Amino acid sequence: MTEPVRGSLRARSVRRLSALTARRLAEFAPVNTCTLPAARALIEHTLRAAAPTLRGTSSDRIRTGAIMGEWVRGPRADRTDAVILYVHGGGFVAGSAAGYRGVAARLSTATHLPVFTLDYRLAPEHPYPAAARDVDAAFRWLAAQGYRPDRVVIAGDSAGGFLAADFALTHARGGFPSPAGLVLFSPMADLSLTLAAGFAGAAAEGLLSAGLSRRAVAHYIPEPYDLRPRRGMPLPPALIHTSDTEFFGGDAVALAERWTAAGAVCELRVWRDQMHAFQVLPALVPESRLAYRAAARFVATVLDTTAAAV
């Protein structure tokens, strides 16, 4: 784990202001079919404002069979030998490829790779295992496009981070080829929220709360589970970023420890003073740029390793 560096004044201010406003408003808000359309629209608008698309980005909408999403290529995405599959966050009930276009553009620019952002099916309209199956289908679809498994990096934030790691575990159990690596921003790891409840830094979170998270997860799956890799599983290397002041910080740390205990490579970075999934807020949080650069270094390393092994 790298040594945490104190967050910028701007990052701390964003987190504290959000805790006083957005978190208080969302803490007791109902999550149901009546409120979700408005909530989804608000989240979409917020993401587009907090992560505007970079000038020079190209995006192509994909809808073929069961696969829906966007190809995003940032201004410097000049590589075609590998790809990033991005699984967005949103508590399993919100988020979209279009809303995450600015996030994908930055990750694409930093890594020089095309990014396919998946529009997986959302709960409660499509509960478990719909989203998990969509991630699996997207991985297989990329293989059909000519990308070998060891040339696909799967990235995701929050609930998307859970789905990405869960996919890697499921594939390892089944003996299927692993992706080249995982990039997980503030991933959930325990849908029962036990890890989150025991994490001291969760109280300083700027947006999420136990009540809001529990209501969202309940729409996705009736019997929550956590991610527990077994020793010796053929897991891909992982990069996990979290914060000491975010709701799912305990999840990320535990997942990194479990990944390492299973015998896999895992790089953990705990940022200080950041709110949950600060990486998707580049217009507000300066440190998000550093997070993309760190992700790019990790991606280059795992792709160079797999290329050398061929």
XYZ file of C-alpha atoms in Angstrom:
310
model
C 0.000 0.000 0.000
C 1.329 3.435 -0.904
C 1.643 6.059 1.809
C -1.534 8.205 1.896
C -1.135 11.900 1.156
C -3.376 14.501 2.725
C -6.124 15.580 0.364
C -6.267 19.070 -1.069
C -8.300 21.822 0.552
C -10.661 21.641 -2.408
C -11.210 17.902 -1.956
C -11.897 18.297 1.755
C -14.264 21.181 1.086
C -16.205 19.227 -1.536
C -16.575 16.264 0.814
C -17.664 18.363 3.792
C -20.113 20.459 1.783
C -21.622 17.351 0.238
C -21.953 15.770 3.696
C -23.948 18.773 4.884
C -26.213 18.851 1.828
C -26.394 15.858 -0.515
C -25.801 13.186 2.136
C -28.451 14.593 4.475
C -30.978 14.843 1.655
C -30.264 11.331 0.397
C -29.982 9.553 3.740
C -33.698 9.047 4.225
C -34.823 9.354 0.609
C -36.908 6.415 -0.592
C -35.457 4.281 -3.388
C -38.357 2.891 -5.397
C -39.921 2.918 -8.833
C -41.535 6.288 -8.116
C -38.360 8.110 -7.079
C -35.765 6.371 -9.259
C -36.526 8.129 -12.584
C -35.855 11.526 -11.031
C -32.857 10.219 -9.072
C -31.339 8.678 -12.200
C -31.772 11.920 -14.128
C -30.158 13.900 -11.301
C -27.206 11.519 -11.098
C -26.782 11.681 -14.884
C -26.771 15.484 -14.839
C -24.342 15.596 -11.900
C -21.901 13.191 -13.537
C -21.888 15.082 -16.810
C -21.193 18.325 -14.963
C -18.531 16.828 -12.673
C -16.836 14.904 -15.498
C -17.421 16.801 -18.738
C -16.333 15.033 -21.896
C -12.864 16.028 -23.047
C -12.593 17.951 -26.286
C -11.535 15.640 -29.086
C -13.274 12.594 -27.614
C -15.200 10.299 -29.932
C -18.074 8.151 -28.726
C -20.074 5.527 -30.588
C -23.290 4.066 -29.261
C -23.452 0.259 -29.425
C -26.607 -1.811 -29.332
C -26.155 -5.302 -30.688
C -28.132 -8.207 -29.293
C -27.896 -8.093 -25.505
C -24.911 -5.700 -25.548
C -25.508 -2.014 -24.961
C -22.949 0.665 -24.223
C -20.510 3.140 -25.718
C -17.118 2.985 -27.347
C -15.179 5.976 -26.060
C -11.814 7.111 -27.391
C -10.069 10.010 -25.729
C -7.909 12.553 -27.583
C -4.754 10.426 -27.253
C -6.249 6.940 -27.541
C -3.877 5.716 -30.254
C -3.549 2.073 -29.148
C -5.646 -0.705 -30.640
C -3.940 -3.766 -29.149
C -6.002 -3.824 -25.953
C -9.195 -2.428 -24.459
C -10.742 -1.337 -21.166
C -14.199 -2.597 -20.228
C -15.693 -0.043 -17.830
C -18.507 -1.018 -15.440
C -20.111 2.106 -13.995
C -21.268 2.693 -10.436
C -24.651 3.822 -9.162
C -25.626 1.358 -6.458
C -26.924 -1.152 -9.039
C -29.962 1.113 -9.580
C -28.553 4.117 -11.481
C -25.803 5.236 -13.846
C -25.274 4.885 -17.579
C -22.605 4.779 -20.232
C -23.618 8.232 -21.458
C -23.357 9.675 -17.954
C -19.882 8.183 -17.585
C -18.608 9.384 -20.975
C -16.346 11.978 -19.370
C -14.911 9.393 -16.975
C -14.277 6.967 -19.838
C -12.675 9.746 -21.898
C -10.183 10.497 -19.145
C -9.330 6.864 -18.588
C -8.953 6.401 -22.341
C -6.705 9.456 -22.636
C -4.531 8.393 -19.705
C -4.086 4.814 -20.951
C -4.176 5.575 -24.705
C -6.725 2.757 -25.010
C -10.317 2.598 -26.241
C -12.862 2.153 -23.467
C -16.120 0.274 -23.803
C -18.535 1.483 -21.132
C -21.244 -1.093 -20.519
C -24.892 -0.205 -20.056
C -25.802 -3.144 -17.852
C -29.403 -3.695 -16.798
C -30.382 -1.850 -13.628
C -32.395 -2.919 -10.600
C -35.177 -3.002 -9.528
C -36.424 -3.593 -13.080
C -33.663 -6.161 -13.576
C -32.447 -7.637 -10.260
C -29.589 -10.067 -9.695
C -28.090 -11.726 -11.668
C -28.943 -9.509 -14.657
C -26.064 -7.026 -14.191
C -23.528 -9.793 -13.545
C -24.636 -11.631 -16.661
C -24.321 -8.440 -18.704
C -20.695 -7.990 -17.605
C -19.969 -11.579 -18.633
C -21.708 -11.051 -21.975
C -19.717 -7.862 -22.618
C -16.435 -9.656 -21.915
C -17.373 -12.407 -24.351
C -18.501 -9.831 -26.926
C -15.127 -8.084 -26.740
C -13.475 -11.454 -27.348
C -15.623 -11.810 -30.464
C -14.355 -8.382 -31.573
C -10.822 -9.777 -31.542
C -9.619 -8.887 -28.025
C -8.046 -11.819 -26.210
C -8.944 -12.027 -22.501
C -5.386 -11.082 -21.539
C -5.756 -7.842 -23.541
C -8.886 -6.725 -21.679
C -8.643 -4.686 -18.484
C -11.879 -4.400 -16.522
C -12.398 -1.193 -14.562
C -15.254 -0.012 -12.399
C -16.267 2.183 -9.508
C -18.460 1.493 -6.475
C -21.122 -1.064 -7.491
C -19.361 -1.368 -10.828
C -16.197 -2.264 -8.953
C -18.118 -5.020 -7.173
C -19.415 -6.368 -10.485
C -15.921 -6.275 -12.023
C -14.308 -8.138 -9.116
C -17.223 -10.574 -8.903
C -16.795 -11.344 -12.591
C -13.093 -12.097 -12.073
C -13.916 -14.426 -9.169
C -16.646 -16.227 -11.098
C -14.377 -16.732 -14.096
C -11.575 -18.014 -11.887
C -13.903 -20.535 -10.223
C -15.037 -21.754 -13.612
C -11.511 -22.108 -14.941
C -12.055 -19.524 -17.667
C -9.324 -17.158 -18.919
C -8.865 -14.104 -16.703
C -8.790 -10.505 -17.869
C -5.397 -8.783 -17.908
C -6.198 -6.863 -14.744
C -8.743 -4.968 -12.673
C -8.878 -1.257 -11.867
C -11.299 -0.699 -8.990
C -12.225 2.768 -7.755
C -13.915 2.718 -4.320
C -15.311 -0.781 -4.877
C -18.061 -2.330 -2.809
C -17.071 -5.780 -1.564
C -19.728 -6.739 0.990
C -23.371 -6.232 0.022
C -24.507 -6.946 3.575
C -22.738 -3.654 4.500
C -21.070 -5.305 7.501
C -17.621 -4.103 6.431
C -18.908 -0.580 5.818
C -20.578 -0.488 9.236
C -17.306 -1.363 10.939
C -15.162 1.156 9.068
C -14.278 4.187 11.182
C -13.929 6.533 8.216
C -17.469 5.868 6.954
C -18.889 8.587 9.201
C -16.918 11.230 7.289
C -18.358 10.203 3.908
C -19.694 13.054 1.802
C -22.574 11.307 0.059
C -23.420 7.727 0.996
C -25.041 6.388 4.151
C -26.031 2.985 5.470
C -29.726 3.618 4.885
C -29.367 4.760 1.284
C -26.926 1.976 0.413
C -29.071 -0.705 2.054
C -32.177 0.395 0.162
C -30.328 0.351 -3.168
C -28.713 -3.050 -2.594
C -32.049 -4.559 -1.528
C -33.406 -3.847 -5.013
C -30.478 -5.673 -6.577
C -30.311 -8.830 -4.491
C -32.476 -10.255 -1.668
C -29.633 -12.216 -0.062
C -26.486 -10.046 -0.002
C -23.063 -11.670 -0.224
C -19.457 -10.543 -0.065
C -16.459 -11.203 -2.287
C -14.195 -13.912 -0.886
C -11.505 -15.297 -3.192
C -10.007 -18.664 -2.305
C -6.325 -19.347 -1.948
C -4.741 -20.337 -5.236
C -7.489 -19.020 -7.513
C -6.065 -17.769 -10.839
C -7.021 -14.148 -10.224
C -5.874 -11.206 -12.344
C -3.713 -8.470 -10.787
C -5.776 -5.661 -9.301
C -5.375 -1.974 -8.527
C -7.716 -0.727 -5.795
C -8.162 2.926 -4.864
C -10.171 4.050 -1.839
C -10.128 6.738 0.861
C -9.868 6.853 4.630
C -12.993 9.042 4.710
C -15.424 7.190 2.486
C -18.308 4.862 3.221
C -16.904 1.793 1.467
C -13.299 2.279 2.559
C -13.450 -0.855 4.708
C -14.738 -2.846 1.738
C -11.832 -1.811 -0.462
C -9.175 -2.532 2.157
C -10.679 -5.940 2.969
C -10.940 -6.839 -0.718
C -7.279 -5.934 -1.255
C -6.250 -8.053 1.727
C -8.334 -10.990 0.509
C -6.953 -10.678 -3.024
C -3.398 -10.776 -1.695
C -4.159 -13.625 0.718
C -5.454 -15.644 -2.224
C -1.996 -15.358 -3.778
C -2.812 -12.695 -6.374
C -1.142 -9.355 -7.011
C -3.020 -6.372 -5.606
C -1.910 -2.765 -5.345
C -3.892 -0.768 -2.790
C -3.876 3.013 -2.507
C -5.760 4.712 0.308
C -6.263 8.403 -0.430
C -6.860 10.796 2.448
C -9.800 13.159 2.864
C -11.679 12.010 -0.238
C -15.335 11.153 -0.705
C -16.619 7.950 -2.268
C -15.660 7.484 -5.934
C -13.936 10.875 -6.109
C -12.329 9.690 -9.359
C -15.592 10.318 -11.234
C -15.584 13.984 -10.127
C -12.542 15.416 -11.974
C -14.025 18.908 -12.336
C -14.379 19.121 -8.546
C -11.535 17.030 -7.108
C -7.974 17.704 -8.371
C -6.665 14.348 -7.098
C -8.830 12.488 -9.614
C -6.237 13.337 -12.284
C -3.554 11.611 -10.227
C -5.820 8.590 -9.878
C -6.154 8.285 -13.662
C -2.385 8.536 -14.073
C -1.868 5.813 -11.473
C -4.427 3.649 -13.262
C -2.601 4.211 -16.556
C 0.712 3.100 -15.054
C -0.915 -0.051 -13.677
C -2.645 -0.826 -16.974
C 0.611 -0.381 -18.901
C 2.368 -2.747 -16.509
C -0.181 -5.568 -16.730
C -0.508 -5.296 -20.498
C 3.268 -5.263 -20.991
C 3.512 -8.329 -18.741
C 0.955 -10.305 -20.704
C 2.477 -9.228 -24.019
C 5.897 -10.427 -22.886
C 4.451 -13.793 -21.886
C 3.070 -14.497 -25.370
